[in-house]
C-alpha cells in the first residue's frame, strides 16, 4: 500500500511545485498521473522514491514513513540510464548485491527471458536499440521484486509503434507478480491502456484536480468506442484545468 498524505514541495528558490497531495494506491493497482507541464508530476515521483523530501506532509509504504530510497520501491526514468561499461546481464544484476550468486543468476535469467532479451545477455548497451535498452531498464527494476514500481514517462522517447509494444509488454510482465505501478505520462492513450485509475494534476503548484476510475476490460483496444470516450473525458479535464490555471494567472 502506498499512502500520500498532505504532501507539498517548496524548493530553496521559493518555487512551490506541489500542494496538498493526498492519494492512496492499493497493492497491485496501476495508477497514472497526467497533467500539464510544470504541475509537479515528476517531483511527486521523486518524493515517493525517497530521492527528494517533501516540505510538508508524508509518504508511507506499507505504513513505513519514506525519508530515503526504499528497498521495496524502484523508479524507471525516461532514459534507460544503463551503465555503458556493463553487459545487459551485469546491468540487470546491479541491484542484487545482497543475493546469493545462484539466486542472482536464476532471477536474472528469468527476467531476461521475460522481457525477451536472454539472447542479448552479454551485449553492451551501445549494441541495443532504444526499445531494447528500455526493456533492460524494466528488467533491472523488476529483478529486485519491488512492491511498488514508479515510472517517469518511460516510453516517451520511443517511436509510437515501439511505445505501444512496450506498453503491452509491461502489462504482461506486471501480471506475473502484480506490483503496484505509479506512472507519470503525457500520453493519454498510454494512461488508458495501462491504468486502473487516472489522476489529473493541475496548476502551479500542482494539486489533484480530478480522478477517473477506468472500467474498461483488459486487453484494451485503442480504437474501441468506449476507449475513445474515456480519452475525450480526460482530455476535457486537462483542458478545463488549463483554463482554470490561466484564469487564476490573469
Coordinates of C-alpha atoms in Angstrom, one line a residue:
X1 CA 0.0 0.0 0.0
X2 CA 1.3 3.5 -1.0
X3 CA -0.2 6.4 1.0
X4 CA 0.5 10.1 0.4
X5 CA -0.8 12.5 3.0
X6 CA -0.9 16.3 2.5
X7 CA 2.3 16.3 0.6
X8 CA 3.7 19.7 -0.5
X9 CA 7.1 20.7 -2.0
X10 CA 8.8 24.1 -2.0
X11 CA 12.3 24.4 -3.4
X12 CA 15.0 26.6 -1.9
X13 CA 14.4 29.3 -4.5
X14 CA 10.8 29.6 -3.2
X15 CA 9.1 27.9 -6.1
X16 CA 6.2 25.7 -4.8
X17 CA 5.9 22.6 -7.0
X18 CA 3.2 20.7 -5.1
X19 CA 0.5 21.4 -2.6
X20 CA -1.9 19.2 -0.5
X21 CA -1.4 15.9 -2.4
X22 CA -3.5 13.1 -0.9
X23 CA -3.5 9.7 -2.6
X24 CA -3.7 6.0 -1.8
X25 CA -2.7 3.3 -4.2
X26 CA -3.5 -0.3 -3.3
X27 CA -1.2 -3.2 -3.8
X28 CA -1.3 -4.4 -7.4
X29 CA -3.1 -1.3 -8.7
X30 CA -1.9 0.7 -11.7
X31 CA -2.4 4.4 -11.5
X32 CA -1.3 7.1 -14.0
X33 CA -0.6 10.7 -13.2
X34 CA -1.3 13.1 -16.1
X35 CA -1.3 16.9 -16.3
X36 CA 0.1 20.0 -17.9
X37 CA 3.9 20.6 -17.8
X38 CA 5.1 22.1 -14.5
X39 CA 2.4 20.7 -12.3
X40 CA 4.9 18.6 -10.3
X41 CA 4.2 15.0 -11.5
X42 CA 7.9 14.0 -11.7
X43 CA 8.6 15.8 -8.4
X44 CA 6.0 13.7 -6.7
X45 CA 7.6 10.5 -8.0
X46 CA 11.0 11.6 -6.7
X47 CA 9.4 12.2 -3.3
X48 CA 7.7 8.8 -3.3
X49 CA 11.0 7.2 -4.3
X50 CA 12.8 8.9 -1.4
X51 CA 15.1 10.9 -3.7
X52 CA 13.6 14.2 -2.6
X53 CA 12.0 15.1 0.7
X54 CA 8.5 16.7 0.9
X55 CA 8.4 20.1 2.5
X56 CA 5.2 19.2 4.3
X57 CA 3.2 16.0 4.6
X58 CA 4.4 12.4 4.4
X59 CA 4.7 9.3 2.2
X60 CA 4.2 5.8 3.6
X61 CA 5.0 2.5 2.0
X62 CA 3.2 -0.3 4.0
X63 CA 2.8 2.1 6.9
X64 CA 6.6 2.9 6.9
X65 CA 7.5 6.5 6.6
X66 CA 9.6 7.2 3.5
X67 CA 12.6 9.5 4.1
X68 CA 15.2 7.9 1.8
X69 CA 15.3 5.4 -1.0
X70 CA 13.2 2.3 0.0
X71 CA 14.1 -1.3 -0.8
X72 CA 10.5 -2.0 -1.9
X73 CA 10.3 0.9 -4.3
X74 CA 12.1 1.3 -7.7
X75 CA 12.0 4.1 -10.2
X76 CA 12.3 3.8 -14.0
X77 CA 13.2 7.1 -15.8
X78 CA 12.5 8.3 -19.3
X79 CA 16.1 7.4 -20.3
X80 CA 17.2 3.8 -19.6
X81 CA 20.3 5.1 -17.7
X82 CA 22.3 1.9 -18.2
X83 CA 25.9 1.7 -17.3
X84 CA 27.7 1.6 -20.7
X85 CA 30.7 -0.5 -19.5
X86 CA 28.5 -3.3 -18.2
X87 CA 26.7 -6.0 -20.2
X88 CA 23.0 -6.4 -20.2
X89 CA 23.3 -9.2 -17.7
X90 CA 25.5 -7.1 -15.4
X91 CA 23.2 -4.1 -15.6
X92 CA 20.2 -6.2 -14.6
X93 CA 22.2 -7.8 -11.7
X94 CA 23.4 -4.4 -10.4
X95 CA 20.7 -4.2 -7.7
X96 CA 21.2 -7.7 -6.4
X97 CA 24.3 -7.2 -4.3
X98 CA 22.8 -8.9 -1.3
X99 CA 21.6 -12.0 -3.1
X100 CA 23.5 -15.3 -3.4
X101 CA 25.2 -15.9 -6.8
X102 CA 22.8 -18.9 -7.5
X103 CA 19.7 -16.8 -6.8
X104 CA 21.2 -13.8 -8.7
X105 CA 21.7 -15.9 -11.8
X106 CA 18.3 -17.5 -11.5
X107 CA 16.4 -14.2 -11.2
X108 CA 18.5 -12.5 -13.9
X109 CA 17.9 -15.3 -16.4
X110 CA 14.2 -15.4 -15.7
X111 CA 13.6 -11.7 -16.1
X112 CA 15.8 -11.5 -19.3
X113 CA 13.7 -14.3 -20.8
X114 CA 10.5 -12.5 -19.6
X115 CA 11.5 -9.3 -21.4
X116 CA 12.7 -11.2 -24.5
X117 CA 16.4 -10.3 -24.1
X118 CA 18.0 -13.6 -23.0
X119 CA 20.0 -13.8 -26.3
X120 CA 21.4 -10.3 -25.7
X121 CA 22.6 -11.0 -22.1
X122 CA 26.3 -10.4 -23.0
X123 CA 25.7 -7.4 -25.2
X124 CA 26.7 -3.9 -24.2
X125 CA 24.1 -1.0 -24.1
X126 CA 25.6 0.6 -27.3
X127 CA 24.6 -2.5 -29.2
X128 CA 20.9 -2.2 -28.3
X129 CA 18.0 -0.3 -29.8
X130 CA 16.2 2.3 -27.8
X131 CA 13.3 -0.1 -27.1
X132 CA 15.7 -2.9 -26.1
X133 CA 17.6 -0.6 -23.7
X134 CA 14.3 0.4 -22.0
X135 CA 13.4 -3.3 -21.6
X136 CA 16.7 -3.7 -19.8
X137 CA 15.8 -0.8 -17.5
X138 CA 12.4 -2.5 -16.8
X139 CA 14.2 -5.8 -16.1
X140 CA 16.7 -4.2 -13.8
X141 CA 13.9 -2.6 -11.8
X142 CA 11.7 -5.8 -11.6
X143 CA 14.5 -8.2 -10.8
X144 CA 14.7 -6.8 -7.3
X145 CA 11.0 -7.7 -6.9
X146 CA 9.8 -4.3 -5.7
X147 CA 6.3 -4.0 -4.3
X148 CA 6.0 -0.5 -5.9
X149 CA 7.4 0.5 -9.3
X150 CA 7.4 4.1 -10.3
X151 CA 7.7 5.0 -14.0
X152 CA 8.5 8.6 -15.1
X153 CA 7.5 8.8 -18.8
X154 CA 9.4 5.6 -19.5
X155 CA 8.4 5.3 -23.2
X156 CA 8.1 8.9 -24.3
X157 CA 11.5 8.9 -26.2
X158 CA 10.5 5.9 -28.4
X159 CA 8.5 5.9 -31.6
X160 CA 4.8 5.2 -31.5
X161 CA 4.9 1.6 -32.6
X162 CA 7.7 0.6 -30.1
X163 CA 5.9 2.5 -27.4
X164 CA 2.7 0.6 -27.9
X165 CA 4.5 -2.8 -27.9
X166 CA 6.3 -1.9 -24.7
X167 CA 3.1 -0.8 -23.0
X168 CA 1.5 -4.2 -23.8
X169 CA 4.8 -5.9 -22.7
X170 CA 4.8 -4.1 -19.4
X171 CA 1.3 -5.3 -18.7
X172 CA 2.3 -8.9 -19.4
X173 CA 5.2 -8.7 -17.0
X174 CA 3.1 -6.9 -14.4
X175 CA 0.7 -9.8 -14.4
X176 CA 3.4 -12.2 -13.0
X177 CA 3.7 -10.6 -9.6
X178 CA 1.3 -7.6 -9.8
X179 CA 3.4 -4.9 -8.2
X180 CA 1.9 -1.5 -7.7
X181 CA 2.6 0.7 -10.7
X182 CA 2.5 4.5 -10.5
X183 CA 3.1 6.1 -13.9
X184 CA 3.7 9.7 -15.0
X185 CA 2.8 10.2 -18.6
X186 CA 1.7 12.9 -21.1
X187 CA 0.2 10.2 -23.3
X188 CA -3.5 9.8 -22.5
X189 CA -3.8 6.6 -24.5
X190 CA -0.9 5.2 -22.6
X191 CA -2.6 6.0 -19.3
X192 CA -5.8 4.4 -20.5
X193 CA -4.2 1.3 -21.9
X194 CA -2.3 0.6 -18.6
X195 CA -4.3 2.1 -15.7
X196 CA -7.0 1.2 -13.2
X197 CA -7.2 4.9 -12.3
X198 CA -6.0 8.1 -14.0
X199 CA -5.3 11.1 -11.8
X200 CA -5.3 14.6 -13.3
X201 CA -2.9 17.1 -11.7
X202 CA -3.3 20.8 -12.4
X203 CA -1.8 24.2 -11.7
X204 CA 1.4 25.5 -10.3
X205 CA 1.7 24.4 -7.5
X206 CA 0.3 21.1 -8.7
X207 CA -2.9 19.7 -7.0
X208 CA -5.0 16.7 -7.7
X209 CA -7.8 18.1 -9.9
X210 CA -9.8 15.0 -10.9
X211 CA -9.7 11.2 -10.6
X212 CA -11.0 8.7 -13.1
X213 CA -11.6 5.0 -12.3
X214 CA -11.2 3.2 -15.7
X215 CA -13.7 0.4 -16.1
X216 CA -12.5 -0.9 -19.4
X217 CA -11.7 -4.6 -19.5
X218 CA -8.2 -5.7 -20.5
X219 CA -6.7 -6.1 -23.0
X220 CA -7.9 -2.6 -24.1
X221 CA -8.4 -1.7 -27.8
X222 CA -7.3 1.8 -28.6
X223 CA -9.8 2.0 -31.4
X224 CA -12.8 0.9 -29.3
X225 CA -15.6 3.5 -28.9
X226 CA -15.6 3.3 -25.1
X227 CA -11.8 3.8 -25.1
X228 CA -12.2 6.9 -27.2
X229 CA -14.9 8.2 -24.9
X230 CA -12.6 7.9 -21.9
X231 CA -9.8 9.6 -23.8
X232 CA -12.2 12.5 -24.6
X233 CA -13.2 12.8 -20.9
X234 CA -9.6 13.0 -19.7
X235 CA -8.6 15.5 -22.4
X236 CA -11.6 17.7 -21.5
X237 CA -10.4 17.5 -17.8
X238 CA -7.0 18.6 -18.9
X239 CA -8.4 21.5 -21.0
X240 CA -10.5 22.7 -18.1
X241 CA -7.6 22.5 -15.6
X242 CA -5.5 24.6 -18.1
X243 CA -8.3 27.1 -18.5
X244 CA -8.7 27.5 -14.7
X245 CA -5.0 28.0 -14.3
X246 CA -4.9 30.7 -16.9
X247 CA -7.9 32.4 -15.3
X248 CA -6.1 32.5 -12.0
X249 CA -2.9 33.8 -13.5
X250 CA -4.8 36.5 -15.3

